[in-house]
mmCIF file of C-alpha atoms and ligand atoms in Angstrom:
data_model
loop_
_atom_site.group_PDB
_atom_site.id
_atom_site.type_symbol
_atom_site.label_atom_id
_atom_site.label_comp_id
_atom_site.label_asym_id
_atom_site.label_seq_id
_atom_site.Cartn_x
_atom_site.Cartn_y
_atom_site.Cartn_z
ATOM 1 C CA MET A 1 -0.061 -0.050 0.054
ATOM 2 C CA ILE A 2 2.683 2.590 0.990
ATOM 3 C CA ALA A 3 4.789 1.477 -1.930
ATOM 4 C CA GLU A 4 2.017 1.961 -4.269
ATOM 5 C CA ARG A 5 1.110 5.480 -2.783
ATOM 6 C CA ILE A 6 4.899 6.706 -2.981
ATOM 7 C CA LYS A 7 4.880 5.494 -6.618
ATOM 8 C CA ILE A 8 1.884 7.646 -7.347
ATOM 9 C CA VAL A 9 3.339 10.878 -5.554
ATOM 10 C CA GLU A 10 6.675 10.263 -7.233
ATOM 11 C CA LYS A 11 4.984 10.339 -10.627
ATOM 12 C CA LYS A 12 3.100 13.390 -9.790
ATOM 13 C CA ILE A 13 6.435 15.196 -8.457
ATOM 14 C CA ASP A 14 8.009 14.111 -11.755
ATOM 15 C CA GLU A 15 5.093 15.655 -13.706
ATOM 16 C CA ALA A 16 5.028 18.856 -11.924
ATOM 17 C CA CYS A 17 8.959 19.067 -12.236
ATOM 18 C CA THR A 18 8.556 18.849 -15.988
ATOM 19 C CA ARG A 19 5.858 21.400 -16.268
ATOM 20 C CA ALA A 20 7.802 23.673 -14.091
ATOM 21 C CA GLY A 21 11.146 23.087 -15.984
ATOM 22 C CA ARG A 22 12.837 21.909 -12.699
ATOM 23 C CA ASN A 23 15.068 19.055 -11.888
ATOM 24 C CA ARG A 24 13.702 16.384 -9.342
ATOM 25 C CA SER A 25 17.209 16.400 -7.671
ATOM 26 C CA GLU A 26 16.107 19.966 -6.334
ATOM 27 C CA ILE A 27 13.343 18.653 -4.215
ATOM 28 C CA THR A 28 13.426 16.676 -1.022
ATOM 29 C CA LEU A 29 10.370 14.556 -0.323
ATOM 30 C CA ILE A 30 9.694 14.542 3.442
ATOM 31 C CA ALA A 31 7.190 11.856 4.416
ATOM 32 C CA VAL A 32 5.121 13.293 7.240
ATOM 33 C CA SER A 33 4.614 10.390 9.718
ATOM 34 C CA LYS A 34 2.670 11.712 12.567
ATOM 35 C CA THR A 35 0.202 9.358 14.168
ATOM 36 C CA GLN A 36 1.631 6.477 11.894
ATOM 37 C CA PRO A 37 3.062 3.655 13.619
ATOM 38 C CA ASN A 38 7.096 2.743 13.454
ATOM 39 C CA GLU A 39 6.393 -0.129 11.206
ATOM 40 C CA ALA A 40 4.778 2.336 8.617
ATOM 41 C CA ILE A 41 7.794 4.566 8.942
ATOM 42 C CA ILE A 42 10.320 1.520 8.241
ATOM 43 C CA GLU A 43 8.164 0.302 5.345
ATOM 44 C CA ALA A 44 8.469 3.659 3.694
ATOM 45 C CA PHE A 45 12.164 3.799 4.472
ATOM 46 C CA ASN A 46 12.734 0.442 2.945
ATOM 47 C CA TYR A 47 11.138 1.737 -0.099
ATOM 48 C CA GLY A 48 13.515 4.509 -0.456
ATOM 49 C CA ILE A 49 12.169 7.567 1.591
ATOM 50 C CA LYS A 50 14.902 8.779 3.969
ATOM 51 C CA ASP A 51 13.269 11.988 5.299
ATOM 52 C CA PHE A 52 10.670 11.931 7.807
ATOM 53 C CA GLY A 53 8.460 14.884 9.479
ATOM 54 C CA GLU A 54 6.979 14.578 12.906
ATOM 55 C CA ASN A 55 4.985 17.472 14.454
ATOM 56 C CA LYS A 56 4.688 16.698 18.073
ATOM 57 C CA ALA A 57 7.712 16.740 20.384
ATOM 58 C CA GLN A 58 6.772 13.728 22.614
ATOM 59 C CA GLU A 59 6.041 11.551 19.326
ATOM 60 C CA PHE A 60 9.083 12.846 17.651
ATOM 61 C CA LYS A 61 11.253 11.749 20.947
ATOM 62 C CA ARG A 62 9.606 8.390 21.048
ATOM 63 C CA LYS A 63 10.188 7.647 17.421
ATOM 64 C CA THR A 64 13.640 8.904 17.133
ATOM 65 C CA ASP A 65 14.608 6.906 20.254
ATOM 66 C CA GLU A 66 13.002 3.689 19.000
ATOM 67 C CA ILE A 67 13.619 3.651 15.074
ATOM 68 C CA LYS A 68 17.418 2.789 14.464
ATOM 69 C CA GLU A 69 17.243 3.254 10.505
ATOM 70 C CA LYS A 70 19.250 6.091 9.367
ATOM 71 C CA ILE A 71 16.692 8.471 8.943
ATOM 72 C CA THR A 72 16.955 12.184 8.361
ATOM 73 C CA TRP A 73 14.300 13.659 11.092
ATOM 74 C CA HIS A 74 12.418 16.890 10.373
ATOM 75 C CA PHE A 75 10.603 18.578 13.035
ATOM 76 C CA ILE A 76 7.508 20.499 11.365
ATOM 77 C CA GLY A 77 5.156 21.322 14.396
ATOM 78 C CA HIS A 78 4.589 23.984 16.744
ATOM 79 C CA LEU A 79 7.376 23.712 19.415
ATOM 80 C CA GLN A 80 7.266 24.867 22.988
ATOM 81 C CA THR A 81 10.419 26.000 24.619
ATOM 82 C CA ASN A 82 10.299 23.135 27.284
ATOM 83 C CA LYS A 83 10.603 20.638 24.612
ATOM 84 C CA VAL A 84 13.350 21.977 22.528
ATOM 85 C CA LYS A 85 15.908 19.708 24.104
ATOM 86 C CA ASP A 86 14.383 16.467 22.913
ATOM 87 C CA VAL A 87 14.091 17.853 19.412
ATOM 88 C CA VAL A 88 17.292 19.500 19.000
ATOM 89 C CA LYS A 89 18.720 16.107 20.052
ATOM 90 C CA SER A 90 17.701 14.211 16.725
ATOM 91 C CA ALA A 91 16.269 16.808 14.414
ATOM 92 C CA GLU A 92 18.350 17.528 11.300
ATOM 93 C CA PHE A 93 15.950 20.376 10.552
ATOM 94 C CA ILE A 94 13.515 22.439 12.546
ATOM 95 C CA HIS A 95 10.889 24.004 10.188
ATOM 96 C CA SER A 96 8.774 25.774 12.542
ATOM 97 C CA VAL A 97 10.705 28.528 14.266
ATOM 98 C CA ASP A 98 8.158 31.465 14.606
ATOM 99 C CA SER A 99 9.413 33.420 17.699
ATOM 100 C CA LEU A 100 12.661 34.956 19.159
ATOM 101 C CA LYS A 101 12.164 33.142 22.407
ATOM 102 C CA LEU A 102 12.118 29.925 20.531
ATOM 103 C CA ALA A 103 15.174 30.769 18.360
ATOM 104 C CA LYS A 104 17.049 31.561 21.403
ATOM 105 C CA GLU A 105 16.263 28.319 23.173
ATOM 106 C CA ILE A 106 17.273 26.215 20.273
ATOM 107 C CA ASN A 107 20.507 28.109 20.009
ATOM 108 C CA LYS A 108 21.151 27.444 23.513
ATOM 109 C CA ARG A 109 20.346 23.718 23.552
ATOM 110 C CA ALA A 110 22.241 23.133 20.323
ATOM 111 C CA ALA A 111 25.152 24.905 21.985
ATOM 112 C CA LYS A 112 25.266 22.398 24.845
ATOM 113 C CA ILE A 113 25.579 19.528 22.514
ATOM 114 C CA ASP A 114 27.835 21.482 20.255
ATOM 115 C CA LYS A 115 25.587 21.317 17.136
ATOM 116 C CA LYS A 116 24.643 23.715 14.493
ATOM 117 C CA GLN A 117 20.727 23.252 14.207
ATOM 118 C CA LYS A 118 19.247 23.901 10.796
ATOM 119 C CA ILE A 119 16.187 25.814 10.802
ATOM 120 C CA PHE A 120 13.361 27.394 8.883
ATOM 121 C CA LEU A 121 11.501 30.428 9.843
ATOM 122 C CA GLU A 122 7.576 29.543 9.682
ATOM 123 C CA ILE A 123 5.870 32.364 7.859
ATOM 124 C CA ASN A 124 1.900 32.691 8.038
ATOM 125 C CA THR A 125 1.348 33.708 4.292
ATOM 126 C CA SER A 126 -2.312 33.038 4.296
ATOM 127 C CA GLY A 127 -3.185 35.469 7.295
ATOM 128 C CA GLU A 128 -5.467 32.834 8.817
ATOM 129 C CA GLU A 129 -5.680 33.483 12.625
ATOM 130 C CA SER A 130 -5.776 29.608 13.342
ATOM 131 C CA LYS A 131 -2.356 29.113 11.804
ATOM 132 C CA PHE A 132 0.987 29.429 13.449
ATOM 133 C CA GLY A 133 4.047 31.445 11.930
ATOM 134 C CA LEU A 134 5.247 35.032 11.656
ATOM 135 C CA ARG A 135 3.056 37.574 9.817
ATOM 136 C CA ASN A 136 4.928 40.823 10.898
ATOM 137 C CA GLU A 137 7.636 42.035 8.526
ATOM 138 C CA ASP A 138 9.517 43.547 11.374
ATOM 139 C CA GLU A 139 9.412 40.638 13.303
ATOM 140 C CA ILE A 140 10.716 38.382 10.586
ATOM 141 C CA TRP A 141 13.506 40.570 9.752
ATOM 142 C CA GLU A 142 14.408 40.830 13.557
ATOM 143 C CA LEU A 143 14.431 36.974 13.698
ATOM 144 C CA ALA A 144 16.378 36.610 10.586
ATOM 145 C CA GLU A 145 18.849 38.832 11.844
ATOM 146 C CA PHE A 146 19.194 36.801 15.273
ATOM 147 C CA CYS A 147 19.462 33.527 13.516
ATOM 148 C CA SER A 148 21.966 34.470 11.230
ATOM 149 C CA GLY A 149 24.243 35.890 14.174
ATOM 150 C CA ALA A 150 23.474 32.972 16.241
ATOM 151 C CA ALA A 151 26.656 30.545 16.707
ATOM 152 C CA ASN A 152 24.575 27.485 16.954
ATOM 153 C CA LEU A 153 21.850 28.241 14.421
ATOM 154 C CA GLU A 154 21.964 27.983 10.460
ATOM 155 C CA LEU A 155 19.042 29.653 9.005
ATOM 156 C CA VAL A 156 18.428 27.558 5.910
ATOM 157 C CA GLY A 157 14.967 28.408 4.603
ATOM 158 C CA LEU A 158 11.296 29.460 5.059
ATOM 159 C CA MET A 159 8.301 27.412 5.704
ATOM 160 C CA THR A 160 4.650 28.064 5.187
ATOM 161 C CA MET A 161 1.229 26.255 5.147
ATOM 162 C CA ALA A 162 -1.198 27.306 2.471
ATOM 163 C CA PRO A 163 -4.984 27.178 3.698
ATOM 164 C CA PHE A 164 -6.906 24.128 3.024
ATOM 165 C CA VAL A 165 -8.969 25.259 0.031
ATOM 166 C CA SER A 166 -9.882 24.328 -3.418
ATOM 167 C CA ASP A 167 -8.995 27.732 -5.027
ATOM 168 C CA GLU A 168 -5.791 27.342 -6.639
ATOM 169 C CA GLU A 169 -4.812 30.959 -6.829
ATOM 170 C CA THR A 170 -5.190 31.427 -3.325
ATOM 171 C CA ILE A 171 -2.956 28.583 -2.438
ATOM 172 C CA ARG A 172 -0.405 29.832 -5.318
ATOM 173 C CA ASN A 173 -0.393 33.313 -3.815
ATOM 174 C CA CYS A 174 0.805 32.067 -0.291
ATOM 175 C CA PHE A 175 3.721 29.949 -2.104
ATOM 176 C CA ARG A 176 4.615 32.931 -4.344
ATOM 177 C CA SER A 177 4.775 35.393 -1.116
ATOM 178 C CA LEU A 178 6.956 32.836 0.602
ATOM 179 C CA LYS A 179 9.270 32.732 -2.441
ATOM 180 C CA ASN A 180 9.352 36.535 -2.716
ATOM 181 C CA LEU A 181 10.141 36.896 0.926
ATOM 182 C CA LYS A 182 13.068 34.419 0.498
ATOM 183 C CA GLU A 183 14.334 36.665 -2.510
ATOM 184 C CA LYS A 184 14.067 39.801 -0.530
ATOM 185 C CA LEU A 185 16.024 38.205 2.424
ATOM 186 C CA ASN A 186 18.835 37.021 -0.007
ATOM 187 C CA LEU A 187 19.093 40.347 -1.633
ATOM 188 C CA ALA A 188 19.655 41.716 1.868
ATOM 189 C CA GLY A 189 22.689 39.447 2.379
ATOM 190 C CA PHE A 190 21.077 36.358 3.839
ATOM 191 C CA ALA A 191 21.562 33.063 2.511
ATOM 192 C CA VAL A 192 18.370 31.325 2.499
ATOM 193 C CA SER A 193 18.031 28.459 0.059
ATOM 194 C CA GLU A 194 15.247 26.230 1.017
ATOM 195 C CA LEU A 195 11.344 26.532 0.646
ATOM 196 C CA SER A 196 9.469 24.114 2.721
ATOM 197 C CA MET A 197 6.013 24.028 1.309
ATOM 198 C CA GLY A 198 3.462 21.876 -0.293
ATOM 199 C CA MET A 199 1.372 19.130 1.512
ATOM 200 C CA THR A 200 -0.864 16.417 0.071
ATOM 201 C CA ASN A 201 -3.489 18.765 -1.003
ATOM 202 C CA ASP A 202 -0.959 21.300 -2.750
ATOM 203 C CA TYR A 203 2.339 19.771 -3.406
ATOM 204 C CA GLU A 204 2.073 20.187 -7.200
ATOM 205 C CA ILE A 205 1.359 23.744 -7.125
ATOM 206 C CA ALA A 206 4.230 24.264 -4.620
ATOM 207 C CA ILE A 207 6.773 22.625 -6.881
ATOM 208 C CA GLU A 208 5.696 24.843 -9.705
ATOM 209 C CA GLU A 209 6.255 27.767 -7.314
ATOM 210 C CA GLY A 210 9.762 26.814 -6.377
ATOM 211 C CA ALA A 211 9.389 24.414 -3.325
ATOM 212 C CA THR A 212 12.451 22.511 -2.517
ATOM 213 C CA MET A 213 11.093 20.365 0.539
ATOM 214 C CA LEU A 214 7.631 18.846 0.417
ATOM 215 C CA ARG A 215 5.962 17.616 3.553
ATOM 216 C CA ILE A 216 3.517 15.028 2.581
ATOM 217 C CA GLY A 217 1.580 12.770 4.829
ATOM 218 C CA THR A 218 -1.838 11.618 3.620
ATOM 219 C CA ALA A 219 -0.659 10.851 0.101
ATOM 220 C CA ILE A 220 1.853 8.368 1.491
ATOM 221 C CA PHE A 221 0.357 7.054 4.469
ATOM 222 C CA GLY A 222 -3.312 6.997 3.981
ATOM 223 C CA SER A 223 -5.447 9.085 6.268
ATOM 224 C CA ARG A 224 -4.622 9.606 9.972
ATOM 225 C CA ASN A 225 -6.457 7.952 13.015
ATOM 226 C CA TYR A 226 -6.168 10.294 15.858
HETATM 227 C C1 PLP B 1 0.437 17.091 9.036
HETATM 228 C C2 PLP B 1 1.314 18.219 8.170
HETATM 229 C C3 PLP B 1 1.728 18.000 6.909
HETATM 230 C C4 PLP B 1 1.232 16.972 6.070
HETATM 231 O O1 PLP B 1 -0.212 16.919 5.951
HETATM 232 P P1 PLP B 1 -0.807 15.999 4.698
HETATM 233 O O2 PLP B 1 -1.981 16.777 4.405
HETATM 234 O O3 PLP B 1 -1.262 14.889 5.273
HETATM 235 O O4 PLP B 1 0.036 15.818 3.457
HETATM 236 C C5 PLP B 1 2.527 18.948 6.627
HETATM 237 N N1 PLP B 1 3.157 19.957 7.065
HETATM 238 C C6 PLP B 1 2.785 20.191 8.501
HETATM 239 C C7 PLP B 1 3.352 21.206 9.291
HETATM 240 C C8 PLP B 1 1.953 19.094 9.038
HETATM 241 O O5 PLP B 1 1.700 19.404 10.489
#
């Protein structure tokens, strides 16, 4: 089942790359394994997926402790400062940095284990109150400045979630504004290369708009049982 689903997703990724004139090798597929059992993760790993994403610190800790496969782990969910330690221990990337307080704590915890933690700033591009992420431009710039100057942080990219709607233009505009922000930051001297955007509902649009990391759950594992 999982293998079949991955095949379909890979085919759609290839087709979107062709449409957009992009190379598949520019894009990392992250399998979002939240709520899924370890066996499902191992099955997807054995089929060739090396990157997995989790959104809850406790579940992240459990799975990264239990699963011994050589996985590249991504933390993609809202993170509270008291849970930072467990996440920094095993996450190659943290996609959801959305406050100075959180960035400072990650920097501090990474320093303790002599690590340079790769991070994304999470941007709220849809304006939805229900979503996390930075909306205020001044706050975004302040945080980018802090992260770039922090000894144990490496700001690699920006992350966003488009709204769950059927209107393609609304989704596309969110992804475009993330890309525009990346270009603005780079013009100002930051070196932000990654765009973490695109989920089951909208990853083909995200590829067309420049995504370099896709976070896909349902299309790989099927629907979640909470
Ligand atoms: C759950 C989740 C995803 C994946 O969602 P699907 O619609 O199942 O592909 C992506 N990003 C974040 C931050 C998530 O929490």
